[in-house]
C-alpha positions as a LaTeX table, in Angstrom:
\begin{tabular}{lrrr}
\hline
Residue & $x$ (\AA) & $y$ (\AA) & $z$ (\AA) \\
\hline
Met1 & 0.17 & 0.00 & 0.10 \\
Ser2 & 1.13 & 3.37 & $-0.95$ \\
Tyr3 & 0.85 & 6.64 & 1.09 \\
Thr4 & 0.77 & 10.46 & $-0.05$ \\
Glu5 & 1.04 & 13.61 & 1.98 \\
Ser6 & 1.12 & 17.17 & 0.42 \\
Val7 & 3.15 & 19.89 & 2.01 \\
Gly8 & 2.46 & 23.30 & 0.42 \\
Ser9 & 2.45 & 22.75 & $-3.37$ \\
Arg10 & 4.34 & 19.40 & $-3.33$ \\
Thr11 & 2.84 & 15.99 & $-3.13$ \\
Tyr12 & 5.41 & 13.21 & $-1.47$ \\
Arg13 & 4.57 & 9.47 & $-2.09$ \\
Phe14 & 5.86 & 6.71 & $-0.08$ \\
Ala15 & 5.81 & 3.32 & $-1.87$ \\
Asp16 & 5.19 & 1.22 & 1.26 \\
Leu17 & 5.05 & 1.02 & 5.14 \\
Lys18 & 8.71 & 0.52 & 5.11 \\
Thr19 & 9.73 & 3.48 & 3.05 \\
Leu20 & 7.38 & 5.72 & 4.99 \\
Leu21 & 8.98 & 4.84 & 8.26 \\
Ala22 & 12.25 & 5.19 & 7.04 \\
Lys23 & 11.75 & 8.77 & 5.73 \\
Ala24 & 9.90 & 9.56 & 8.87 \\
Ser25 & 12.78 & 8.87 & 11.24 \\
Pro26 & 14.85 & 12.03 & 12.55 \\
Gln27 & 18.16 & 12.43 & 10.74 \\
Arg28 & 20.37 & 9.32 & 11.09 \\
Ser29 & 23.80 & 9.11 & 9.68 \\
Gly30 & 23.17 & 5.16 & 9.12 \\
Asp31 & 19.88 & 5.74 & 7.20 \\
Glu32 & 21.62 & 8.02 & 5.05 \\
Leu33 & 24.26 & 5.34 & 4.47 \\
Ala34 & 21.43 & 2.96 & 3.53 \\
Ser35 & 19.95 & 5.46 & 1.05 \\
Ile36 & 16.66 & 5.52 & 2.86 \\
Ala37 & 16.48 & 8.85 & 4.57 \\
Ala38 & 14.22 & 11.68 & 3.74 \\
Ala39 & 16.01 & 13.66 & 1.35 \\
Ser40 & 15.07 & 16.92 & 3.00 \\
Glu41 & 13.25 & 18.33 & 6.29 \\
Glu42 & 10.30 & 18.86 & 4.24 \\
Glu43 & 9.98 & 15.20 & 3.21 \\
Arg44 & 10.47 & 14.36 & 6.42 \\
Val45 & 7.68 & 16.45 & 7.89 \\
Ala46 & 5.49 & 14.97 & 5.15 \\
Ala47 & 6.51 & 11.21 & 6.10 \\
Arg48 & 5.68 & 12.30 & 9.59 \\
Met49 & 2.11 & 13.72 & 8.69 \\
Ala50 & 1.37 & 10.57 & 6.78 \\
Leu51 & 2.30 & 8.02 & 9.36 \\
Ala52 & 0.56 & 9.58 & 11.80 \\
Glu53 & $-2.52$ & 8.73 & 9.93 \\
Val54 & $-1.73$ & 5.15 & 9.48 \\
Pro55 & $-3.93$ & 2.77 & 11.61 \\
Leu56 & $-2.10$ & 0.61 & 14.07 \\
Arg57 & $-3.84$ & $-2.27$ & 12.42 \\
Ala58 & $-1.70$ & $-1.72$ & 9.24 \\
Phe59 & 1.13 & $-2.88$ & 10.84 \\
Leu60 & $-0.04$ & $-6.35$ & 11.14 \\
Lys61 & $-1.41$ & $-6.39$ & 7.71 \\
Glu62 & 1.64 & $-5.02$ & 6.27 \\
Pro63 & 4.69 & $-7.03$ & 7.58 \\
Leu64 & 7.99 & $-5.14$ & 6.50 \\
Ile65 & 10.01 & $-7.89$ & 5.87 \\
Pro66 & 8.20 & $-10.81$ & 4.88 \\
Tyr67 & 6.61 & $-13.68$ & 7.28 \\
Glu68 & 7.83 & $-16.43$ & 5.20 \\
Thr69 & 11.43 & $-15.65$ & 5.10 \\
Asp70 & 12.17 & $-14.38$ & 8.37 \\
Glu71 & 11.90 & $-15.89$ & 11.31 \\
Val72 & 11.70 & $-12.77$ & 13.59 \\
Thr73 & 8.78 & $-11.47$ & 11.80 \\
Arg74 & 6.95 & $-14.62$ & 12.24 \\
Leu75 & 8.02 & $-14.40$ & 16.18 \\
Ile76 & 6.14 & $-11.15$ & 15.82 \\
Ile77 & 3.18 & $-11.94$ & 14.22 \\
Asp78 & 2.51 & $-15.57$ & 15.97 \\
Asp79 & 3.09 & $-13.90$ & 19.38 \\
His80 & 0.82 & $-10.92$ & 19.06 \\
Ser81 & $-2.19$ & $-10.76$ & 21.38 \\
Pro82 & $-5.61$ & $-9.50$ & 19.64 \\
Gln83 & $-7.06$ & $-9.58$ & 23.24 \\
Ala84 & $-4.21$ & $-7.03$ & 24.45 \\
Phe85 & $-4.74$ & $-5.38$ & 21.09 \\
Ala86 & $-8.33$ & $-4.83$ & 21.40 \\
Glu87 & $-7.84$ & $-1.72$ & 23.87 \\
Ile88 & $-5.78$ & 0.27 & 21.08 \\
Ser89 & $-6.88$ & $-1.37$ & 17.96 \\
His90 & $-9.30$ & 1.35 & 16.74 \\
Leu91 & $-6.14$ & 4.08 & 17.11 \\
Thr92 & $-4.16$ & 5.34 & 14.28 \\
Val93 & $-0.30$ & 5.92 & 15.01 \\
Gly94 & $-1.13$ & 9.77 & 15.98 \\
Asp95 & $-3.76$ & 8.85 & 18.11 \\
Phe96 & $-1.85$ & 6.17 & 19.81 \\
Arg97 & 1.09 & 9.09 & 20.55 \\
Asn98 & $-1.84$ & 10.99 & 22.24 \\
Trp99 & $-2.92$ & 7.93 & 24.25 \\
Leu100 & 0.23 & 7.21 & 25.63 \\
Leu101 & 1.04 & 10.47 & 26.80 \\
Ser102 & $-2.47$ & 11.18 & 28.38 \\
Thr103 & $-2.61$ & 11.57 & 32.17 \\
Thr104 & $-5.17$ & 8.72 & 32.34 \\
Thr105 & $-2.82$ & 6.17 & 30.72 \\
Asp106 & $-0.90$ & 4.78 & 33.60 \\
Thr107 & 1.38 & 1.88 & 34.27 \\
Asp108 & $-1.46$ & $-0.50$ & 34.50 \\
Ala109 & $-2.88$ & 0.52 & 31.12 \\
Leu110 & 0.72 & 0.34 & 29.49 \\
Thr111 & 1.08 & $-3.09$ & 31.20 \\
Arg112 & $-2.32$ & $-4.52$ & 29.69 \\
Ile113 & $-1.68$ & $-3.82$ & 26.30 \\
Thr114 & 2.25 & $-4.64$ & 26.21 \\
Glu115 & 1.58 & $-8.23$ & 24.49 \\
Gly116 & $-0.87$ & $-6.31$ & 21.71 \\
Leu117 & 2.11 & $-4.22$ & 20.55 \\
Thr118 & 4.48 & $-4.97$ & 17.86 \\
Pro119 & 8.06 & $-3.71$ & 17.39 \\
Glu120 & 6.90 & $-1.52$ & 14.19 \\
Met121 & 3.85 & 0.07 & 16.16 \\
Val122 & 5.95 & 1.57 & 18.83 \\
Ala123 & 8.97 & 2.49 & 16.49 \\
Ala124 & 6.25 & 4.25 & 14.59 \\
Val125 & 4.93 & 6.23 & 17.48 \\
Ser126 & 8.49 & 7.26 & 18.26 \\
Lys127 & 9.06 & 8.76 & 15.15 \\
Leu128 & 6.13 & 11.21 & 15.99 \\
Met129 & 7.71 & 12.00 & 19.95 \\
Arg130 & 9.86 & 14.66 & 21.00 \\
Asn131 & 12.60 & 13.70 & 23.44 \\
Gln132 & 10.23 & 14.89 & 26.35 \\
Asp133 & 7.66 & 12.45 & 25.04 \\
Leu134 & 9.46 & 9.59 & 24.97 \\
Ile135 & 10.84 & 9.95 & 28.54 \\
Thr136 & 7.30 & 11.02 & 29.76 \\
Ala137 & 5.76 & 7.73 & 28.21 \\
Ala138 & 8.73 & 5.23 & 29.15 \\
Arg139 & 8.77 & 6.69 & 32.87 \\
Lys140 & 5.29 & 5.36 & 33.24 \\
Arg141 & 6.35 & 1.71 & 31.93 \\
Pro142 & 8.46 & 0.03 & 34.83 \\
Val143 & 9.65 & $-3.44$ & 33.72 \\
Ile144 & 10.73 & $-5.17$ & 37.11 \\
Thr145 & 13.49 & $-8.38$ & 36.76 \\
Arg146 & 14.74 & $-10.63$ & 39.34 \\
Phe147 & 17.62 & $-13.38$ & 39.58 \\
Arg148 & 19.57 & $-12.68$ & 42.96 \\
Asn149 & 18.25 & $-9.49$ & 43.25 \\
Thr150 & 15.45 & $-7.10$ & 41.68 \\
Val151 & 16.22 & $-4.55$ & 39.16 \\
Gly152 & 13.66 & $-2.40$ & 37.57 \\
Leu153 & 11.54 & $-1.10$ & 40.59 \\
Pro154 & 10.75 & 2.55 & 40.50 \\
Gly155 & 12.86 & 5.03 & 41.85 \\
Arg156 & 15.80 & 2.76 & 41.47 \\
Met157 & 18.74 & 2.48 & 38.67 \\
Ser158 & 21.30 & $-0.56$ & 38.66 \\
Val159 & 24.52 & $-0.50$ & 37.46 \\
Arg160 & 26.64 & $-2.97$ & 35.72 \\
Leu161 & 30.16 & $-3.35$ & 36.99 \\
Gln162 & 32.20 & $-3.88$ & 33.91 \\
Pro163 & 35.89 & $-4.57$ & 34.99 \\
Asn164 & 37.40 & $-5.63$ & 31.70 \\
His165 & 40.94 & $-6.14$ & 30.76 \\
Pro166 & 42.97 & $-6.45$ & 27.53 \\
Thr167 & 44.57 & $-9.79$ & 28.37 \\
Asp168 & 41.89 & $-11.30$ & 30.66 \\
Asp169 & 43.98 & $-11.15$ & 33.60 \\
Val170 & 42.32 & $-12.16$ & 36.86 \\
Lys171 & 44.07 & $-9.82$ & 39.30 \\
Gly172 & 43.26 & $-7.00$ & 36.82 \\
Ile173 & 39.60 & $-7.83$ & 36.55 \\
Ala174 & 39.59 & $-8.43$ & 40.31 \\
Ala175 & 41.21 & $-4.89$ & 41.22 \\
Ser176 & 38.96 & $-3.56$ & 39.00 \\
Met177 & 35.65 & $-5.28$ & 40.25 \\
Leu178 & 36.71 & $-4.22$ & 44.05 \\
Asp179 & 36.89 & $-0.50$ & 42.68 \\
Gly180 & 33.36 & $-0.65$ & 41.64 \\
Leu181 & 31.73 & $-2.14$ & 44.38 \\
Met182 & 33.54 & 0.08 & 46.98 \\
Tyr183 & 31.83 & 2.84 & 44.87 \\
Gly184 & 28.75 & 1.10 & 45.32 \\
Cys185 & 28.34 & $-0.50$ & 41.82 \\
Gly186 & 27.30 & $-4.14$ & 40.66 \\
Asp187 & 23.75 & $-4.41$ & 41.36 \\
Ala188 & 22.65 & $-5.26$ & 38.00 \\
Leu189 & 25.82 & $-7.64$ & 37.50 \\
Ile190 & 29.24 & $-7.92$ & 37.49 \\
Gly191 & 30.02 & $-8.50$ & 33.45 \\
Ile192 & 33.26 & $-9.28$ & 31.85 \\
Asn193 & 33.89 & $-8.65$ & 27.94 \\
Pro194 & 36.40 & $-11.15$ & 27.63 \\
Ala195 & 39.35 & $-11.08$ & 25.19 \\
Ser196 & 38.96 & $-14.36$ & 24.10 \\
Asp197 & 36.16 & $-17.07$ & 23.67 \\
Asn198 & 38.47 & $-19.71$ & 25.32 \\
Leu199 & 36.91 & $-21.92$ & 27.31 \\
Ala200 & 39.11 & $-22.09$ & 30.02 \\
Ala201 & 39.69 & $-18.52$ & 30.55 \\
Ile202 & 35.95 & $-18.37$ & 30.54 \\
Thr203 & 35.46 & $-20.64$ & 33.12 \\
Lys204 & 38.38 & $-19.39$ & 35.12 \\
Leu205 & 36.74 & $-15.72$ & 35.27 \\
Leu206 & 33.26 & $-16.96$ & 35.92 \\
Gln207 & 34.87 & $-18.68$ & 39.02 \\
Met208 & 36.74 & $-16.05$ & 40.24 \\
Ile209 & 33.75 & $-13.67$ & 40.54 \\
Asp210 & 31.44 & $-16.55$ & 42.19 \\
Asp211 & 34.19 & $-17.36$ & 44.60 \\
Phe212 & 34.22 & $-13.83$ & 45.30 \\
Arg213 & 30.58 & $-13.43$ & 45.44 \\
Gln214 & 30.20 & $-16.67$ & 48.16 \\
Arg215 & 32.72 & $-15.54$ & 50.02 \\
Tyr216 & 31.22 & $-12.03$ & 50.69 \\
Gln217 & 27.39 & $-12.84$ & 50.24 \\
Val218 & 27.09 & $-10.62$ & 47.40 \\
Pro219 & 23.29 & $-10.57$ & 46.25 \\
Thr220 & 24.49 & $-9.85$ & 42.55 \\
Gln221 & 25.07 & $-12.01$ & 39.23 \\
Ser222 & 27.77 & $-12.75$ & 37.14 \\
Cys223 & 28.16 & $-12.54$ & 33.39 \\
Val224 & 31.39 & $-13.55$ & 31.15 \\
Leu225 & 29.87 & $-12.18$ & 27.68 \\
Thr226 & 30.97 & $-14.94$ & 25.72 \\
His227 & 29.24 & $-15.99$ & 22.72 \\
Val228 & 26.17 & $-18.24$ & 23.85 \\
Thr229 & 27.66 & $-21.47$ & 22.31 \\
Ser230 & 30.56 & $-20.75$ & 24.47 \\
Thr231 & 28.33 & $-20.53$ & 27.42 \\
Ile232 & 26.34 & $-23.84$ & 26.76 \\
Ala233 & 29.68 & $-25.72$ & 26.66 \\
Ala234 & 30.49 & $-23.63$ & 29.93 \\
Ile235 & 27.36 & $-24.83$ & 31.79 \\
Glu236 & 28.09 & $-28.37$ & 30.56 \\
Lys237 & 31.58 & $-28.36$ & 31.81 \\
Gly238 & 29.89 & $-27.55$ & 35.17 \\
Ala239 & 31.14 & $-23.75$ & 35.05 \\
Pro240 & 28.96 & $-21.29$ & 37.71 \\
Val241 & 27.14 & $-19.52$ & 35.33 \\
Asp242 & 24.65 & $-16.92$ & 36.15 \\
Leu243 & 23.22 & $-15.00$ & 33.60 \\
Val244 & 23.31 & $-16.20$ & 29.75 \\
Phe245 & 24.71 & $-13.33$ & 27.09 \\
Gln246 & 24.19 & $-13.23$ & 23.35 \\
Ser247 & 24.18 & $-9.77$ & 21.02 \\
Ile248 & 20.91 & $-9.86$ & 19.00 \\
Ala249 & 19.40 & $-8.04$ & 16.23 \\
Gly250 & 16.05 & $-7.41$ & 14.72 \\
Thr251 & 15.98 & $-9.71$ & 11.65 \\
Glu252 & 16.95 & $-13.55$ & 11.08 \\
Lys253 & 19.69 & $-12.40$ & 8.86 \\
Ala254 & 21.48 & $-10.35$ & 11.12 \\
Asn255 & 21.32 & $-12.63$ & 13.54 \\
Ala256 & 22.51 & $-15.42$ & 11.57 \\
Ser257 & 25.72 & $-13.01$ & 11.09 \\
Phe258 & 26.13 & $-13.26$ & 14.56 \\
Gly259 & 25.71 & $-17.02$ & 14.57 \\
Ile260 & 22.49 & $-17.39$ & 16.37 \\
Ser261 & 18.71 & $-18.39$ & 15.75 \\
Leu262 & 15.75 & $-18.47$ & 17.72 \\
Ala263 & 16.45 & $-22.41$ & 18.55 \\
Leu264 & 19.77 & $-22.03$ & 19.78 \\
Leu265 & 18.64 & $-18.89$ & 21.99 \\
Gln266 & 15.92 & $-21.45$ & 23.43 \\
Glu267 & 18.69 & $-24.43$ & 23.91 \\
Ala268 & 20.97 & $-21.60$ & 25.57 \\
Tyr269 & 17.83 & $-20.30$ & 27.69 \\
Glu270 & 16.82 & $-23.79$ & 28.74 \\
Ala271 & 20.47 & $-24.61$ & 29.99 \\
Gly272 & 20.46 & $-21.37$ & 31.76 \\
Leu273 & 17.24 & $-22.32$ & 33.69 \\
Ser274 & 18.41 & $-25.98$ & 34.35 \\
Leu275 & 21.15 & $-24.64$ & 36.81 \\
Gln276 & 18.39 & $-23.18$ & 39.17 \\
Arg277 & 20.89 & $-20.81$ & 40.46 \\
Gly278 & 18.50 & $-17.52$ & 40.71 \\
Thr279 & 17.27 & $-17.12$ & 44.21 \\
Val280 & 14.68 & $-14.36$ & 44.02 \\
Gly281 & 13.76 & $-15.30$ & 40.33 \\
Ser282 & 14.31 & $-16.88$ & 37.08 \\
Asn283 & 14.93 & $-13.90$ & 34.75 \\
Leu284 & 18.79 & $-15.05$ & 33.46 \\
Met285 & 19.19 & $-13.85$ & 29.74 \\
Tyr286 & 21.27 & $-10.92$ & 28.96 \\
Phe287 & 21.02 & $-9.79$ & 25.72 \\
Glu288 & 22.71 & $-6.39$ & 23.72 \\
Thr289 & 21.67 & $-4.73$ & 21.08 \\
Gly290 & 22.57 & $-1.63$ & 19.24 \\
Gln291 & 21.03 & 0.37 & 16.23 \\
Gly292 & 22.89 & $-0.37$ & 13.21 \\
Ser293 & 23.67 & $-3.60$ & 13.59 \\
Ala294 & 21.23 & $-4.96$ & 10.71 \\
Leu295 & 22.77 & $-2.49$ & 8.35 \\
Ser296 & 26.39 & $-3.21$ & 9.20 \\
Ala297 & 25.25 & $-7.03$ & 8.31 \\
Asp298 & 23.78 & $-6.24$ & 5.07 \\
Ala299 & 20.81 & $-7.27$ & 6.73 \\
His300 & 18.41 & $-4.49$ & 6.98 \\
Phe301 & 16.10 & $-5.26$ & 3.84 \\
Gly302 & 15.45 & $-1.39$ & 3.48 \\
Val303 & 14.04 & $-1.15$ & 7.29 \\
Asp304 & 15.26 & 1.74 & 8.92 \\
Gln305 & 17.85 & 1.06 & 11.91 \\
Gln306 & 15.49 & 1.97 & 14.56 \\
Thr307 & 12.88 & 0.05 & 13.47 \\
Cys308 & 15.41 & $-2.68$ & 13.12 \\
Glu309 & 16.34 & $-2.39$ & 16.59 \\
Ala310 & 13.01 & $-2.14$ & 17.94 \\
Arg311 & 12.43 & $-5.76$ & 16.37 \\
Ala312 & 15.35 & $-7.03$ & 18.28 \\
Tyr313 & 13.27 & $-6.45$ & 21.73 \\
Ala314 & 11.08 & $-8.92$ & 20.73 \\
Val315 & 13.59 & $-11.27$ & 20.05 \\
Ala316 & 14.87 & $-10.55$ & 23.83 \\
Arg317 & 11.13 & $-10.46$ & 25.08 \\
Lys318 & 10.75 & $-13.82$ & 24.04 \\
Phe319 & 13.22 & $-15.27$ & 26.47 \\
Lys320 & 12.19 & $-13.34$ & 29.71 \\
Pro321 & 15.47 & $-11.58$ & 30.13 \\
Phe322 & 17.03 & $-10.17$ & 33.64 \\
Leu323 & 18.56 & $-7.34$ & 31.38 \\
Val324 & 18.68 & $-5.79$ & 27.89 \\
Asn325 & 21.27 & $-3.33$ & 26.89 \\
Thr326 & 21.19 & $-0.97$ & 24.11 \\
Val327 & 24.94 & $-0.28$ & 23.26 \\
Val328 & 23.85 & 3.00 & 21.79 \\
Gly329 & 26.84 & 4.72 & 20.27 \\
Phe330 & 29.32 & 1.98 & 19.94 \\
Ile331 & 29.12 & 0.97 & 16.39 \\
Gly332 & 30.52 & 4.26 & 15.34 \\
Pro333 & 29.52 & 7.49 & 13.60 \\
Glu334 & 28.53 & 5.62 & 10.36 \\
Tyr335 & 25.44 & 4.83 & 11.94 \\
Leu336 & 24.92 & 7.48 & 15.09 \\
Tyr337 & 27.05 & 10.44 & 13.81 \\
Asp338 & 27.22 & 12.97 & 16.63 \\
Gly339 & 25.92 & 13.48 & 20.60 \\
Lys340 & 22.76 & 14.63 & 19.04 \\
Gln341 & 22.06 & 11.73 & 17.21 \\
Ile342 & 23.05 & 9.10 & 20.12 \\
Thr343 & 21.09 & 10.90 & 22.80 \\
Arg344 & 18.10 & 10.44 & 20.52 \\
Ala345 & 18.80 & 6.77 & 19.62 \\
Gly346 & 19.14 & 6.18 & 23.43 \\
Leu347 & 15.63 & 7.84 & 24.26 \\
Glu348 & 14.30 & 5.81 & 21.45 \\
Asp349 & 15.75 & 2.60 & 22.43 \\
His350 & 14.67 & 2.96 & 25.95 \\
Phe351 & 11.04 & 4.04 & 25.10 \\
Cys352 & 10.48 & 1.04 & 22.42 \\
Gly353 & 11.85 & $-1.41$ & 24.73 \\
Lys354 & 10.02 & $-0.29$ & 27.92 \\
Leu355 & 6.59 & $-0.43$ & 25.93 \\
Leu356 & 7.54 & $-3.87$ & 24.64 \\
Gly357 & 7.79 & $-4.96$ & 28.31 \\
Val358 & 11.47 & $-5.27$ & 28.02 \\
Pro359 & 13.73 & $-4.55$ & 31.02 \\
Met360 & 16.13 & $-1.73$ & 29.14 \\
Gly361 & 19.25 & $-0.60$ & 30.10 \\
Cys362 & 22.02 & 1.29 & 28.31 \\
Asp363 & 25.47 & 1.51 & 27.77 \\
Ile364 & 25.82 & 5.23 & 27.36 \\
Cys365 & 28.64 & 5.35 & 24.93 \\
Tyr366 & 30.89 & 6.49 & 21.78 \\
Thr367 & 33.71 & 5.86 & 19.92 \\
Asn368 & 36.86 & 8.30 & 19.82 \\
His369 & 35.92 & 9.15 & 15.68 \\
Ala370 & 32.37 & 10.34 & 16.86 \\
Glu371 & 31.32 & 13.73 & 16.89 \\
Ala372 & 30.61 & 13.38 & 20.53 \\
Asp373 & 32.21 & 13.75 & 24.09 \\
Gln374 & 31.66 & 12.87 & 27.76 \\
Asp375 & 29.18 & 16.08 & 28.25 \\
Asp376 & 27.15 & 14.44 & 25.44 \\
Met377 & 27.20 & 11.36 & 27.67 \\
Asp378 & 26.34 & 13.34 & 30.78 \\
Asn379 & 23.42 & 14.73 & 29.11 \\
Leu380 & 21.90 & 11.33 & 28.00 \\
Leu381 & 22.66 & 9.93 & 31.42 \\
Thr382 & 20.66 & 12.44 & 32.83 \\
Leu383 & 17.49 & 11.82 & 30.85 \\
Leu384 & 17.74 & 8.18 & 31.02 \\
Gly385 & 17.63 & 8.40 & 34.80 \\
Val386 & 14.66 & 10.79 & 34.44 \\
Ala387 & 12.91 & 8.30 & 31.86 \\
Gly388 & 13.32 & 5.49 & 34.40 \\
Ile389 & 16.45 & 3.42 & 32.70 \\
Asn390 & 16.53 & 0.42 & 34.89 \\
Phe391 & 20.64 & 0.08 & 34.25 \\
Ile392 & 23.69 & 1.66 & 33.03 \\
Met393 & 27.43 & 0.89 & 32.84 \\
Gly394 & 30.04 & 1.49 & 35.24 \\
Val395 & 33.61 & 1.16 & 33.48 \\
Pro396 & 36.79 & 2.37 & 35.24 \\
Gly397 & 37.49 & 6.01 & 34.51 \\
Ala398 & 34.52 & 5.75 & 32.02 \\
Asp399 & 37.37 & 4.21 & 29.37 \\
Asp400 & 37.11 & 0.63 & 28.50 \\
Val401 & 40.65 & $-0.48$ & 28.32 \\
Met402 & 39.76 & $-3.68$ & 26.16 \\
Leu403 & 36.59 & $-2.58$ & 24.12 \\
Asn404 & 38.55 & 1.15 & 23.08 \\
Tyr405 & 35.36 & 3.13 & 23.61 \\
Gln406 & 34.02 & 5.63 & 25.84 \\
Ser407 & 31.26 & 5.00 & 28.25 \\
Thr408 & 30.25 & 6.10 & 31.75 \\
Ser409 & 32.02 & 5.58 & 35.04 \\
Phe410 & 31.75 & 4.47 & 38.65 \\
His411 & 31.31 & 8.38 & 39.76 \\
Asp412 & 28.78 & 8.98 & 36.98 \\
Ala413 & 26.62 & 6.49 & 38.90 \\
Leu414 & 27.22 & 8.31 & 42.13 \\
Tyr415 & 26.22 & 11.56 & 40.05 \\
Val416 & 22.78 & 10.69 & 38.69 \\
Arg417 & 21.83 & 8.70 & 41.71 \\
Asp418 & 22.60 & 11.58 & 43.71 \\
Val419 & 20.60 & 14.49 & 41.79 \\
Leu420 & 17.56 & 12.26 & 41.04 \\
Gly421 & 17.59 & 10.53 & 44.29 \\
Leu422 & 17.64 & 7.13 & 42.84 \\
Arg423 & 18.31 & 4.02 & 44.67 \\
Arg424 & 20.01 & 0.56 & 44.28 \\
Ala425 & 18.41 & $-2.56$ & 43.65 \\
Pro426 & 17.05 & $-3.35$ & 47.30 \\
Glu427 & 18.94 & $-6.56$ & 48.18 \\
Phe428 & 22.22 & $-5.34$ & 47.22 \\
Glu429 & 21.91 & $-2.09$ & 48.89 \\
Glu430 & 21.39 & $-3.87$ & 52.27 \\
Trp431 & 24.29 & $-5.79$ & 51.40 \\
Leu432 & 26.36 & $-2.46$ & 51.10 \\
Ala433 & 25.05 & $-1.12$ & 54.34 \\
Ser434 & 26.12 & $-4.09$ & 55.91 \\
Met435 & 29.48 & $-4.07$ & 54.52 \\
Gln436 & 29.57 & $-0.45$ & 55.91 \\
Ile437 & 29.99 & 1.02 & 52.10 \\
Ile438 & 26.99 & 3.09 & 52.06 \\
Asp439 & 24.82 & 4.84 & 55.16 \\
Glu440 & 20.95 & 4.63 & 55.30 \\
Arg441 & 20.68 & 7.00 & 52.80 \\
Gly442 & 22.57 & 5.30 & 50.55 \\
Ala443 & 25.82 & 7.39 & 50.33 \\
Leu444 & 29.16 & 6.40 & 50.47 \\
Ile445 & 30.49 & 6.29 & 53.69 \\
Gly446 & 34.31 & 7.80 & 54.79 \\
Ala447 & 37.17 & 5.26 & 53.19 \\
Ser448 & 38.33 & 4.50 & 56.62 \\
Ala449 & 35.27 & 2.46 & 57.11 \\
Arg450 & 35.56 & 0.51 & 53.89 \\
Gln451 & 39.10 & $-0.26$ & 54.41 \\
Pro452 & 39.10 & $-3.67$ & 56.19 \\
Leu453 & 36.67 & $-4.76$ & 53.42 \\
Leu454 & 39.25 & $-3.85$ & 50.80 \\
Glu455 & 42.16 & $-5.07$ & 52.59 \\
Gly456 & 40.71 & $-8.40$ & 53.24 \\
Ala457 & 39.58 & $-8.78$ & 49.52 \\
Arg458 & 42.75 & $-7.78$ & 48.37 \\
Asp459 & 44.64 & $-10.36$ & 50.46 \\
Trp460 & 42.01 & $-13.11$ & 49.67 \\
Met461 & 42.78 & $-12.34$ & 45.71 \\
Gly462 & 46.17 & $-11.89$ & 46.19 \\
Ile463 & 46.13 & $-8.28$ & 44.70 \\
Ala464 & 48.98 & $-5.92$ & 45.83 \\
\hline
\end{tabular}
């Protein structure tokens, strides 16, 4: 079905829904690279005007990628709930925006319709929204998950402690891990990006974290972010695996480029469940995503990168994840050119994920060849904190020495918690207080009080 819209004396025609969505997207270097972006701001406005009149039902009748050739499309269509959709089925995209922003639309209403929403619907409505609209609507839709602690409760924000090391040196990783814990980080997880997929090295890292966790009774979860097949192998060898990690994308072909399928993810999910390591819940998958991944794999099929990203959340939702992380600026300026585009993408991803019932976090980051700096990251961090983000990254000095990109630091987490009054996961917060790391307000206690724990942990780990 084609769509038309007139602006002044000019009439714009859009061949199909896929084209309309791409032209309606905010400016994005990745869409320009793919030659699907609007040619002018006037065309972008015309596309948004036309998109506002599209019935939500149209997204069920006109799949952007054919059902017959893409298993992600099949997942989206087959798992759609007509009952949950009924409440909003009469709305256009523009009406849906107004409904989301209405003061009478609350958390219960957004929760009721979750299974009736498709990624394409939420991507479409995001294209009609200002940044403040994305923040307002996402804040109304908390998504709460549990493993050894509880993440996503309103008024709380967690942190992934990311103690990466370029050679997977266990003492180096342990030193960064202790540093982060002393700053009250780590309630989302302690997660290591390994330098290699060597099974022995992966198992050694998992064992180190688990030994520390058990010795000090830390109510958190660990993860080594290796390929899902390596995690399955580690489980089979008896390694102490908590969360099962995988990068995912929004099309079958893009996922194939990662070496995965829905069937393989199901196998990994069941392997993780078999260990029964969660104490307060059984959400155990950890997924990472990012706008531009499908385009970089030549697997976007003419779909704009933000809609492809939203489709990845349908994959995530299938497996009841503990955490989903959009690594928003990691792929580079070819896909998100500058701080403005990175900021917009982060807010879009968080909004779309939350509406789809996904526990969204964000690696607020950029590469050194992007037109962005740490002030841009401060801005996005603050906006996402207001929007109700589930978790952010805690990287020593905000500079990942293994992945070579810029993210957010332990100090950044202290900042956003302080200015917005955000607490940690309740179980982790109680542990920090028992260890005399924080006081009853959640503020760090003086270094002298923390010294005995720090020295004891250093001695145990053999860290000078």
